[in-house]
XYZ file of C-alpha atoms in Angstrom:
80
model
C 21.776 -37.461 81.492
C 19.073 -39.214 83.474
C 15.546 -39.844 82.190
C 12.297 -40.794 83.909
C 10.560 -43.827 82.388
C 6.947 -43.600 81.237
C 6.272 -47.052 82.624
C 2.777 -47.537 81.182
C 3.926 -46.515 77.711
C 6.959 -48.807 77.862
C 4.803 -51.733 78.947
C 2.195 -51.118 76.231
C 4.825 -50.914 73.506
C 6.635 -53.985 74.850
C 3.437 -56.043 74.875
C 2.459 -54.807 71.413
C 5.787 -56.136 70.101
C 5.220 -59.443 71.930
C 8.312 -59.080 74.105
C 8.747 -60.265 77.660
C 10.474 -57.970 80.124
C 13.448 -60.313 80.113
C 13.696 -60.362 76.303
C 13.493 -56.567 76.022
C 16.165 -56.192 78.707
C 18.512 -58.584 76.928
C 17.861 -57.143 73.447
C 18.623 -53.660 74.814
C 21.902 -54.920 76.298
C 20.759 -54.453 79.885
C 20.696 -56.790 82.852
C 18.076 -59.540 82.663
C 15.756 -57.898 85.195
C 16.206 -54.254 84.155
C 12.748 -53.921 82.595
C 11.104 -55.571 85.585
C 12.679 -52.900 87.801
C 11.636 -50.112 85.428
C 8.040 -51.312 85.003
C 7.623 -51.964 88.729
C 8.903 -48.408 89.377
C 11.807 -49.688 91.478
C 14.106 -47.909 89.031
C 12.955 -44.299 88.841
C 15.779 -42.837 86.739
C 17.416 -44.394 83.700
C 20.691 -43.429 82.078
C 20.158 -41.892 78.638
C 22.262 -44.600 76.959
C 20.088 -47.364 78.396
C 16.961 -45.398 77.487
C 18.220 -45.066 73.914
C 18.693 -48.842 73.656
C 15.226 -49.579 75.051
C 13.735 -47.146 72.526
C 15.750 -48.774 69.727
C 14.348 -52.213 70.529
C 10.816 -50.802 70.811
C 11.365 -48.916 67.528
C 10.366 -45.519 68.920
C 11.869 -42.204 69.960
C 13.395 -42.012 73.429
C 10.985 -39.225 74.382
C 7.993 -41.410 73.469
C 8.825 -43.568 76.489
C 10.945 -41.320 78.746
C 10.785 -37.789 80.166
C 13.781 -35.645 81.047
C 14.647 -35.447 84.719
C 13.783 -31.923 85.940
C 16.841 -29.771 86.629
C 15.998 -29.380 90.326
C 16.132 -33.164 90.804
C 19.469 -33.647 89.032
C 21.545 -32.634 92.044
C 23.777 -35.481 93.109
C 23.618 -37.256 89.743
C 26.645 -37.201 87.501
C 25.861 -35.597 84.132
C 27.501 -37.201 81.135
């Protein structure tokens, strides 16, 4: 499943925890620049497993920081 990041909410929660983008990316088990791409809106869809790990590090629910991708925009994306 693909999720749409709530970039402002992710950034606010990251800053509140005192994490850099790089540190959050690494702690979530993602590539070192993953959060930069998410916060800069270069990455518009995030795999639900990655979203879950970001939420885990930020100590929140996935849906606090991500929205579900609308059904009509899922075409062409592999569902898991």
